[in-house]
Every structure is written in C-alpha cells, then in structure tokens.
C-alpha cells in the first residue's frame, strides 16, 4: 500500500545527517529540530501556531481539552472515519454524536450535522477523509450560526487546499478554530515513528495548548491545568524537516497516480471513481484540492469482497477503509442511533476499496493493478 523504503532512498543523506545532528546534541526532547520544524510548518501552512505533540490521536484529544469542552457536551463527527476521532471524544466523557457522510466525497454531510445539532452541541469535528477537505463552507456557516467550535481532523489531509465559494483558498487544518494532524509513517507527511501536531490561529488557545501538552506547565513545576505528556521527539522532527520541503512534490505524485487510475477506470460500469469537489477533478497539476491519502473506489454489485480476495491472490495489496461503521462498533453503540440515519455509511462499508497509493508508484505498477481490477470486474 505504501513504499516507505523507496521514498527513504531518495532522502537518505539528508535524514541521516539531520538525525546525526540530534544524536550529537543529545537534545532528544524539545530540541532545536522540534522548534525549527514547528516554524517551518507554520510557514508552509500560513498558520500562526503549530504545536507539535506525540501523535494524531493525542492531538485531537488536546484540541478538545484546550477548548474547555466538558463532560456531557455533544461533539458531532463522521460515522465513516478512523476510530481515533470518536475515541478521544468518548475518553473525555464528551458525548459523541456520529452522523452520516456524503456518498461521493465520503466526507461528513452538512445536512446530517444540522439535523444532529441540539442545545448541548459544542463542537463539530470534520475529518478531511482520504485527503480532501470536507464541505468547509457549509460547516463553518453552521458553526457560526449555532456558536460551535470546529476541530478539523487533518490526519489525512495535510497539504490539501480548500477553495471557498467566494474563491478564497486556505490550507486544510487552518480553517476551523483548531486542527489536529498525524505524522504516522504512512500519512502524507510521515515520520519514522509516532508524531502529531495541533494548528491554530488563536493566540490564547495556542498558549493553553502549549502548556497542556507538557503536564499543564506554563512555568517550570507550576501546574495550572491538568495536562498530558505528549511530545514530538527531536529525531522525528529531524525526519519531518527533511520531508516537509518535498510534501507538495509528494502530493503531486499521488495526484498523478490518481489521475492514471481514473483514466484507466473511466467508463467501467461497476466502478464509482472518487469524486473531487472542483471541476478539474483535483487531479490537474494546478490544483491541490485533493492530496489522495487514499485512492478509494466504490465497487458495485456486491463484488468488492471478491475483488479484495482476487487482488490479494495476485500479490496486489489493497485496503478496506473502513469495514465497519463507527456507530456499529461495540465501544460506541448508542441506543439513540437509528439505522435509517446511516444509509450512506452502511452502504460504503460494503463497497469501498483503497488501492496502493504512494509517492513511488510507477506507471507499470498502475497498469498491472488496473488491468487486474478491470479484467476481474468484467469477467
Ligand atoms: C491516522 C489518523 C488519526 C490518528 O493518528 P495517530 O497518529 O495514529 O494517532 C486520527 N484520525 C484520522 C482520520 C487518521 O487517519
């Protein structure tokens, strides 16, 4: 699914020398590499504050802590996402309210959000799933109208740009009040272990969060709030500093692979291509609306599971993200949920398949994969 070894070969010298630097300085935690990376990422995103932390799950949790959400507050998020999103809501004893997604973009459906808003609702967590921003025009409008926080889960979307209806553009993760991201190795900007970060343009919130990631300390050994221990280590920051300047190139390579997949699959009766929100399908070189963390198709006529098996038998890795809706997971069952409200997610879990997508994918590999898929579906 990913080729991190191939990618490493290209940046080996840089990574090794910056890791060497860290080893020679022995500033393993909060060293100069972490500060430098933080500044470089702030510049890349055009955001005022980046607060590095230990992983993307912590990042989400700390966003919610920083906003002062309290037990019983309702937080609306997508039924079709990685469990980390709902996990931290529940862990903080907030009330997760899962809602359905859109069938074409796989992203949270603003109409479903609106329907789920109650007087207890405090925040919306849109997930920029598979590398494309959720409908942030509609979501920001709803948030404003109902006085809600927006926490963007940008673990899959780093580097993507959202173009608003009025033409203004913003990088994903810089649109809501605060955002989280993950540097898990397979993410679009991945380190060689765990890592994450929080982004915000709010000075006060940034200050609160900077203390929270470090045991609630704003002055050494003075603990003003309950915090956590969540830090990005300097070795990971060194890797990220080597990769950040290449992020746009990496994402362009992903888009090029997506374009090639799309061309091959166009017109196939049992395949629904991933939708990109703008007219150039997000796969022209001028546009970065989709960074294809995953290239995900819908396979119709109940052929998905057999296709997965066929690809595996032929040595082609593939993934089903995600096979079970969160509202059906044992940990997150809630009697208030009604199956009729999750029609799209219930359908998607049976149809989606993600094909290999990474920066080292070549034309020959894509030709091989697409031919396997098409021949199988037409058989
Ligand atoms: C990967 C991911 C996370 C969690 O990130 P970790 O760094 O693995 O904790 C959260 N949300 C989404 C949507 C993700 O894809």
Short mmCIF file of C-alpha atoms and ligand atoms in Angstrom, two decimals:
data_model
loop_
_atom_site.label_atom_id
_atom_site.label_comp_id
_atom_site.label_asym_id
_atom_site.label_seq_id
_atom_site.Cartn_x
_atom_site.Cartn_y
_atom_site.Cartn_z
CA UNK A 1 0.00 0.00 0.00
CA UNK A 2 2.90 2.34 0.72
CA UNK A 3 6.59 2.23 -0.20
CA UNK A 4 8.48 3.95 2.57
CA UNK A 5 11.72 2.17 1.75
CA UNK A 6 11.74 3.53 -1.80
CA UNK A 7 10.98 7.00 -0.51
CA UNK A 8 13.77 6.78 2.06
CA UNK A 9 16.39 6.03 -0.60
CA UNK A 10 15.78 9.49 -2.06
CA UNK A 11 16.18 11.44 1.16
CA UNK A 12 18.64 9.16 2.91
CA UNK A 13 21.61 11.56 3.09
CA UNK A 14 19.52 14.40 4.44
CA UNK A 15 17.71 12.30 7.02
CA UNK A 16 20.93 10.71 8.19
CA UNK A 17 22.76 13.96 8.63
CA UNK A 18 19.93 15.65 10.48
CA UNK A 19 19.47 12.59 12.70
CA UNK A 20 23.21 12.66 13.35
CA UNK A 21 22.86 16.25 14.46
CA UNK A 22 20.28 15.24 17.02
CA UNK A 23 22.44 12.37 18.26
CA UNK A 24 25.45 14.65 18.62
CA UNK A 25 23.47 17.29 20.51
CA UNK A 26 21.55 14.76 22.59
CA UNK A 27 18.62 17.20 22.80
CA UNK A 28 16.15 14.40 22.26
CA UNK A 29 13.05 16.12 23.58
CA UNK A 30 12.07 19.66 22.59
CA UNK A 31 15.43 20.17 20.93
CA UNK A 32 16.22 22.73 18.24
CA UNK A 33 14.97 20.38 15.50
CA UNK A 34 11.47 20.43 17.00
CA UNK A 35 11.38 24.23 17.15
CA UNK A 36 12.75 24.56 13.63
CA UNK A 37 10.18 22.10 12.30
CA UNK A 38 7.40 23.92 14.08
CA UNK A 39 8.38 27.23 12.42
CA UNK A 40 8.76 25.61 9.01
CA UNK A 41 5.33 24.01 9.23
CA UNK A 42 3.76 27.31 10.39
CA UNK A 43 5.24 28.95 7.27
CA UNK A 44 4.11 26.16 4.97
CA UNK A 45 0.53 26.26 6.27
CA UNK A 46 0.37 30.04 6.79
CA UNK A 47 -0.93 29.43 10.28
CA UNK A 48 0.10 31.33 13.41
CA UNK A 49 0.71 28.39 15.71
CA UNK A 50 1.83 24.81 15.26
CA UNK A 51 2.12 22.82 18.48
CA UNK A 52 3.91 19.50 17.91
CA UNK A 53 2.81 16.52 20.00
CA UNK A 54 3.20 12.76 20.24
CA UNK A 55 0.62 11.51 17.72
CA UNK A 56 -2.57 12.42 15.89
CA UNK A 57 -4.87 10.88 18.47
CA UNK A 58 -3.34 12.93 21.27
CA UNK A 59 -3.55 15.98 19.04
CA UNK A 60 -7.32 15.57 18.72
CA UNK A 61 -7.75 14.96 22.42
CA UNK A 62 -5.69 18.01 23.35
CA UNK A 63 -7.68 20.20 20.92
CA UNK A 64 -10.84 19.24 22.83
CA UNK A 65 -9.18 19.79 26.21
CA UNK A 66 -7.83 23.16 25.07
CA UNK A 67 -11.28 24.32 24.03
CA UNK A 68 -12.53 23.52 27.52
CA UNK A 69 -15.17 21.00 26.43
CA UNK A 70 -16.89 19.45 29.44
CA UNK A 71 -18.43 16.02 30.15
CA UNK A 72 -21.86 15.86 28.58
CA UNK A 73 -21.06 18.31 25.79
CA UNK A 74 -22.06 16.84 22.45
CA UNK A 75 -19.49 16.63 19.68
CA UNK A 76 -20.63 15.80 16.15
CA UNK A 77 -18.36 13.79 13.87
CA UNK A 78 -18.48 11.38 10.94
CA UNK A 79 -19.63 7.78 11.21
CA UNK A 80 -17.20 6.85 8.43
CA UNK A 81 -13.68 7.55 9.72
CA UNK A 82 -10.85 6.05 11.72
CA UNK A 83 -11.89 5.30 15.31
CA UNK A 84 -9.39 7.74 16.86
CA UNK A 85 -11.78 10.57 16.16
CA UNK A 86 -14.65 9.18 18.22
CA UNK A 87 -12.36 7.53 20.75
CA UNK A 88 -11.00 10.75 22.21
CA UNK A 89 -14.46 12.29 22.39
CA UNK A 90 -15.65 9.35 24.47
CA UNK A 91 -12.46 9.24 26.53
CA UNK A 92 -13.02 12.83 27.67
CA UNK A 93 -16.58 11.86 28.62
CA UNK A 94 -17.97 14.14 25.98
CA UNK A 95 -20.90 12.71 24.05
CA UNK A 96 -20.02 11.57 20.53
CA UNK A 97 -22.77 12.16 18.00
CA UNK A 98 -21.99 10.23 14.83
CA UNK A 99 -23.61 11.36 11.60
CA UNK A 100 -23.69 10.12 8.03
CA UNK A 101 -21.37 11.12 5.19
CA UNK A 102 -21.77 12.06 1.52
CA UNK A 103 -21.75 9.13 -0.90
CA UNK A 104 -19.44 10.77 -3.46
CA UNK A 105 -16.75 12.52 -1.36
CA UNK A 106 -17.00 10.19 1.67
CA UNK A 107 -16.90 13.32 3.87
CA UNK A 108 -19.27 14.34 6.66
CA UNK A 109 -22.64 15.50 5.35
CA UNK A 110 -23.50 19.07 6.48
CA UNK A 111 -27.23 18.28 6.27
CA UNK A 112 -26.74 15.42 8.71
CA UNK A 113 -24.73 17.71 11.01
CA UNK A 114 -27.52 20.28 11.03
CA UNK A 115 -30.08 17.64 11.90
CA UNK A 116 -27.97 16.45 14.84
CA UNK A 117 -27.42 19.84 16.47
CA UNK A 118 -29.04 20.20 19.92
CA UNK A 119 -28.67 22.79 22.70
CA UNK A 120 -25.89 20.57 24.10
CA UNK A 121 -23.81 20.55 20.91
CA UNK A 122 -20.47 22.29 21.42
CA UNK A 123 -18.26 21.22 18.53
CA UNK A 124 -18.09 19.68 15.08
CA UNK A 125 -15.14 17.51 14.05
CA UNK A 126 -14.96 17.25 10.27
CA UNK A 127 -12.42 14.68 9.08
CA UNK A 128 -10.77 15.51 5.76
CA UNK A 129 -11.09 11.91 4.73
CA UNK A 130 -8.71 10.33 2.21
CA UNK A 131 -7.07 13.71 1.56
CA UNK A 132 -9.89 16.03 0.58
CA UNK A 133 -11.46 18.75 2.72
CA UNK A 134 -14.97 18.27 3.98
CA UNK A 135 -17.51 20.88 2.87
CA UNK A 136 -15.98 23.64 5.00
CA UNK A 137 -18.19 26.39 3.55
CA UNK A 138 -21.30 24.74 4.93
CA UNK A 139 -19.63 23.54 8.13
CA UNK A 140 -18.23 26.96 9.07
CA UNK A 141 -21.60 28.52 8.36
CA UNK A 142 -23.37 26.03 10.64
CA UNK A 143 -20.76 26.57 13.34
CA UNK A 144 -21.19 30.30 13.21
CA UNK A 145 -24.97 30.08 13.27
CA UNK A 146 -25.04 27.74 16.27
CA UNK A 147 -21.93 29.07 18.03
CA UNK A 148 -19.96 25.82 17.78
CA UNK A 149 -16.25 25.06 17.67
CA UNK A 150 -14.82 23.41 14.57
CA UNK A 151 -11.95 21.00 15.14
CA UNK A 152 -10.51 19.73 11.87
CA UNK A 153 -9.13 16.20 11.93
CA UNK A 154 -6.47 16.76 9.30
CA UNK A 155 -4.58 13.49 9.76
CA UNK A 156 -5.27 12.53 6.14
CA UNK A 157 -5.39 15.95 4.53
CA UNK A 158 -2.08 17.70 5.11
CA UNK A 159 -1.12 19.84 2.13
CA UNK A 160 -4.64 19.98 0.69
CA UNK A 161 -6.22 23.33 -0.11
CA UNK A 162 -9.87 24.22 0.29
CA UNK A 163 -11.30 26.76 -2.12
CA UNK A 164 -14.27 28.60 -0.63
CA UNK A 165 -17.31 29.55 -2.68
CA UNK A 166 -16.04 33.14 -2.83
CA UNK A 167 -12.74 31.96 -4.32
CA UNK A 168 -10.51 32.38 -1.26
CA UNK A 169 -8.21 29.49 -0.53
CA UNK A 170 -6.99 28.05 2.75
CA UNK A 171 -4.86 25.06 3.60
CA UNK A 172 -6.68 22.21 5.30
CA UNK A 173 -6.26 22.45 9.04
CA UNK A 174 -6.24 26.26 9.06
CA UNK A 175 -9.98 26.80 8.53
CA UNK A 176 -11.66 25.83 11.81
CA UNK A 177 -10.79 27.04 15.31
CA UNK A 178 -8.16 24.38 15.74
CA UNK A 179 -6.92 21.29 13.90
CA UNK A 180 -5.01 18.11 14.53
CA UNK A 181 -2.74 16.09 12.29
CA UNK A 182 -0.76 12.87 12.45
CA UNK A 183 2.78 12.11 11.27
CA UNK A 184 2.25 8.33 11.41
CA UNK A 185 4.69 6.85 8.85
CA UNK A 186 2.07 6.12 6.18
CA UNK A 187 0.43 9.57 6.32
CA UNK A 188 1.20 12.07 3.56
CA UNK A 189 3.78 13.72 5.81
CA UNK A 190 5.02 10.83 7.91
CA UNK A 191 7.93 10.44 10.31
CA UNK A 192 9.69 7.22 11.33
CA UNK A 193 7.64 6.54 14.43
CA UNK A 194 4.73 8.37 16.01
CA UNK A 195 4.18 12.09 15.78
CA UNK A 196 1.42 14.66 15.56
CA UNK A 197 0.64 18.35 15.74
CA UNK A 198 -2.06 20.88 16.50
CA UNK A 199 -2.64 24.02 14.42
CA UNK A 200 -4.49 27.20 15.37
CA UNK A 201 -4.58 30.91 14.61
CA UNK A 202 -5.91 31.68 18.11
CA UNK A 203 -3.10 33.05 20.34
CA UNK A 204 -4.85 32.28 23.66
CA UNK A 205 -5.80 28.77 22.64
CA UNK A 206 -2.24 28.14 21.41
CA UNK A 207 -0.89 29.24 24.79
CA UNK A 208 -3.32 26.98 26.65
CA UNK A 209 -2.45 24.02 24.46
CA UNK A 210 1.33 24.54 24.67
CA UNK A 211 1.06 24.08 28.42
CA UNK A 212 -1.38 21.19 28.15
CA UNK A 213 0.94 19.04 26.03
CA UNK A 214 3.53 19.34 28.79
CA UNK A 215 1.72 18.42 32.03
CA UNK A 216 -0.20 21.69 32.21
CA UNK A 217 3.01 23.62 32.93
CA UNK A 218 3.32 27.24 31.87
CA UNK A 219 6.17 27.85 34.30
CA UNK A 220 8.50 25.05 35.27
CA UNK A 221 6.92 22.90 38.00
CA UNK A 222 3.84 25.10 38.21
CA UNK A 223 0.87 23.04 37.06
CA UNK A 224 -2.01 25.39 36.27
CA UNK A 225 -4.27 22.97 34.43
CA UNK A 226 -4.48 19.21 34.02
CA UNK A 227 -2.36 18.32 31.05
CA UNK A 228 -0.83 15.29 29.38
CA UNK A 229 2.63 14.20 28.34
CA UNK A 230 2.57 14.45 24.58
CA UNK A 231 5.75 15.49 22.80
CA UNK A 232 7.26 15.13 19.37
CA UNK A 233 10.80 13.87 19.79
CA UNK A 234 13.73 15.54 18.07
CA UNK A 235 14.64 12.53 15.90
CA UNK A 236 11.14 12.53 14.41
CA UNK A 237 11.33 16.28 13.88
CA UNK A 238 14.60 15.76 12.01
CA UNK A 239 12.87 13.34 9.63
CA UNK A 240 9.93 15.69 9.19
CA UNK A 241 12.25 18.61 8.39
CA UNK A 242 13.78 16.56 5.58
CA UNK A 243 10.35 15.64 4.21
CA UNK A 244 8.35 18.85 4.59
CA UNK A 245 10.06 20.65 1.66
CA UNK A 246 9.02 17.70 -0.50
CA UNK A 247 5.42 17.49 0.67
CA UNK A 248 3.97 19.31 -2.35
CA UNK A 249 6.01 17.12 -4.71
CA UNK A 250 4.89 14.01 -2.84
CA UNK A 251 1.26 15.09 -3.05
CA UNK A 252 1.62 15.89 -6.77
CA UNK A 253 2.95 12.37 -7.31
CA UNK A 254 -0.09 10.98 -5.51
CA UNK A 255 -2.36 13.07 -7.71
CA UNK A 256 -0.56 11.86 -10.82
CA UNK A 257 -1.13 8.27 -9.73
CA UNK A 258 -4.80 9.04 -9.05
CA UNK A 259 -5.15 10.59 -12.50
CA UNK A 260 -3.71 7.48 -14.09
CA UNK A 261 -6.04 5.23 -12.09
CA UNK A 262 -9.00 7.43 -13.03
CA UNK A 263 -8.17 7.31 -16.73
CA UNK A 264 -7.97 3.54 -16.67
CA UNK A 265 -11.21 3.08 -14.74
CA UNK A 266 -13.29 5.70 -16.55
CA UNK A 267 -16.48 4.24 -18.01
CA UNK A 268 -16.32 0.98 -16.07
CA UNK A 269 -19.88 0.03 -15.17
CA UNK A 270 -19.20 -1.41 -11.72
CA UNK A 271 -16.78 1.25 -10.52
CA UNK A 272 -17.55 4.64 -8.98
CA UNK A 273 -14.46 6.88 -9.14
CA UNK A 274 -13.52 9.06 -6.17
CA UNK A 275 -15.12 12.48 -6.57
CA UNK A 276 -13.12 15.65 -6.23
CA UNK A 277 -15.03 18.78 -5.45
CA UNK A 278 -13.80 21.12 -8.16
CA UNK A 279 -14.25 20.89 -11.90
CA UNK A 280 -10.73 19.83 -12.80
CA UNK A 281 -11.28 16.75 -10.67
CA UNK A 282 -8.45 17.76 -8.35
CA UNK A 283 -6.01 15.88 -10.46
CA UNK A 284 -4.69 18.58 -12.73
CA UNK A 285 -1.28 19.93 -11.80
CA UNK A 286 -2.55 23.39 -10.94
CA UNK A 287 -4.78 22.28 -8.14
CA UNK A 288 -4.22 20.78 -4.73
CA UNK A 289 -7.75 20.25 -3.52
CA UNK A 290 -7.13 16.53 -3.05
CA UNK A 291 -3.92 15.01 -1.73
CA UNK A 292 -5.07 11.38 -2.09
CA UNK A 293 -4.04 9.97 1.24
CA UNK A 294 -6.05 7.06 -0.12
CA UNK A 295 -7.29 6.31 -3.62
CA UNK A 296 -10.68 4.82 -2.88
CA UNK A 297 -13.17 3.34 -5.33
CA UNK A 298 -16.69 2.11 -4.81
CA UNK A 299 -17.23 -1.33 -6.32
CA UNK A 300 -20.87 -2.03 -7.14
CA UNK A 301 -22.94 -5.21 -7.43
CA UNK A 302 -21.53 -6.78 -4.27
CA UNK A 303 -18.26 -7.60 -5.99
CA UNK A 304 -15.99 -5.79 -3.54
CA UNK A 305 -15.07 -8.68 -1.25
CA UNK A 306 -14.30 -10.98 -4.16
CA UNK A 307 -12.14 -8.26 -5.72
CA UNK A 308 -10.17 -7.88 -2.48
CA UNK A 309 -9.56 -11.61 -2.50
CA UNK A 310 -8.55 -11.57 -6.17
CA UNK A 311 -6.05 -8.74 -5.66
CA UNK A 312 -4.55 -10.45 -2.62
CA UNK A 313 -4.18 -13.69 -4.54
CA UNK A 314 -2.30 -11.80 -7.22
CA UNK A 315 0.05 -10.08 -4.81
CA UNK A 316 -1.56 -6.65 -5.00
CA UNK A 317 -2.14 -5.08 -1.59
CA UNK A 318 -5.38 -3.24 -1.04
CA UNK A 319 -7.32 -1.96 1.95
CA UNK A 320 -10.90 -1.52 3.09
CA UNK A 321 -11.12 1.79 4.91
CA UNK A 322 -13.37 1.35 6.82
CA UNK A 323 -15.12 -2.02 7.05
CA UNK A 324 -17.45 -1.26 9.99
CA UNK A 325 -19.36 1.96 10.66
CA UNK A 326 -18.36 3.52 13.97
CA UNK A 327 -21.97 3.57 15.18
CA UNK A 328 -21.97 -0.26 14.93
CA UNK A 329 -18.71 -0.73 16.87
CA UNK A 330 -19.23 -2.31 20.25
CA UNK A 331 -17.43 0.50 22.08
CA UNK A 332 -19.61 3.20 20.54
CA UNK A 333 -23.10 1.70 20.45
CA UNK A 334 -25.75 4.20 21.47
CA UNK A 335 -29.44 3.43 21.64
CA UNK A 336 -30.24 6.88 20.30
CA UNK A 337 -28.85 5.95 16.91
CA UNK A 338 -31.25 4.99 14.17
CA UNK A 339 -30.02 2.82 11.27
CA UNK A 340 -32.03 4.91 8.82
CA UNK A 341 -29.72 7.84 9.61
CA UNK A 342 -26.62 5.96 8.42
CA UNK A 343 -27.72 4.81 4.98
CA UNK A 344 -24.61 6.06 3.20
CA UNK A 345 -22.04 4.73 5.65
CA UNK A 346 -23.81 1.38 5.81
CA UNK A 347 -23.53 1.19 2.02
CA UNK A 348 -19.94 2.46 1.77
CA UNK A 349 -18.53 -0.11 4.18
CA UNK A 350 -19.68 -2.77 1.70
CA UNK A 351 -18.39 -1.04 -1.43
CA UNK A 352 -15.13 0.78 -0.75
CA UNK A 353 -11.69 -0.44 -1.67
CA UNK A 354 -8.45 1.52 -1.47
CA UNK A 355 -5.73 0.69 -3.98
CA UNK A 356 -1.98 1.17 -3.50
CA UNK A 357 -1.24 4.91 -3.28
CA UNK A 358 2.16 6.38 -2.53
CA UNK A 359 4.93 8.53 -3.89
CA UNK A 360 6.88 5.72 -5.53
CA UNK A 361 4.09 4.16 -7.59
CA UNK A 362 5.15 3.86 -11.25
CA UNK A 363 3.12 3.56 -14.45
CA UNK A 364 3.90 -0.10 -14.88
CA UNK A 365 2.57 -0.94 -11.43
CA UNK A 366 -0.60 1.07 -12.02
CA UNK A 367 -1.14 -0.61 -15.40
CA UNK A 368 -0.80 -4.01 -13.74
CA UNK A 369 -3.22 -3.14 -10.94
CA UNK A 370 -5.86 -1.50 -13.13
CA UNK A 371 -5.82 -4.39 -15.61
CA UNK A 372 -6.31 -6.89 -12.79
CA UNK A 373 -9.27 -4.92 -11.43
CA UNK A 374 -10.93 -4.37 -14.81
CA UNK A 375 -10.46 -7.93 -16.04
CA UNK A 376 -11.89 -9.27 -12.80
CA UNK A 377 -14.95 -7.00 -12.83
CA UNK A 378 -15.70 -7.76 -16.49
CA UNK A 379 -15.27 -11.47 -16.11
C1 LIG B 1 -4.24 8.36 11.49
C2 LIG B 1 -5.46 9.05 11.92
C3 LIG B 1 -5.61 9.50 13.24
C4 LIG B 1 -4.68 9.15 14.36
O1 LIG B 1 -3.36 9.45 14.18
P1 LIG B 1 -2.25 8.67 15.06
O2 LIG B 1 -1.02 9.50 14.82
O3 LIG B 1 -2.15 7.30 14.53
O4 LIG B 1 -2.68 8.72 16.47
C5 LIG B 1 -6.75 10.24 13.56
N1 LIG B 1 -7.69 10.49 12.64
C6 LIG B 1 -7.59 10.04 11.38
C7 LIG B 1 -8.68 10.37 10.42
C8 LIG B 1 -6.48 9.30 10.98
O5 LIG B 1 -6.41 8.86 9.72
#
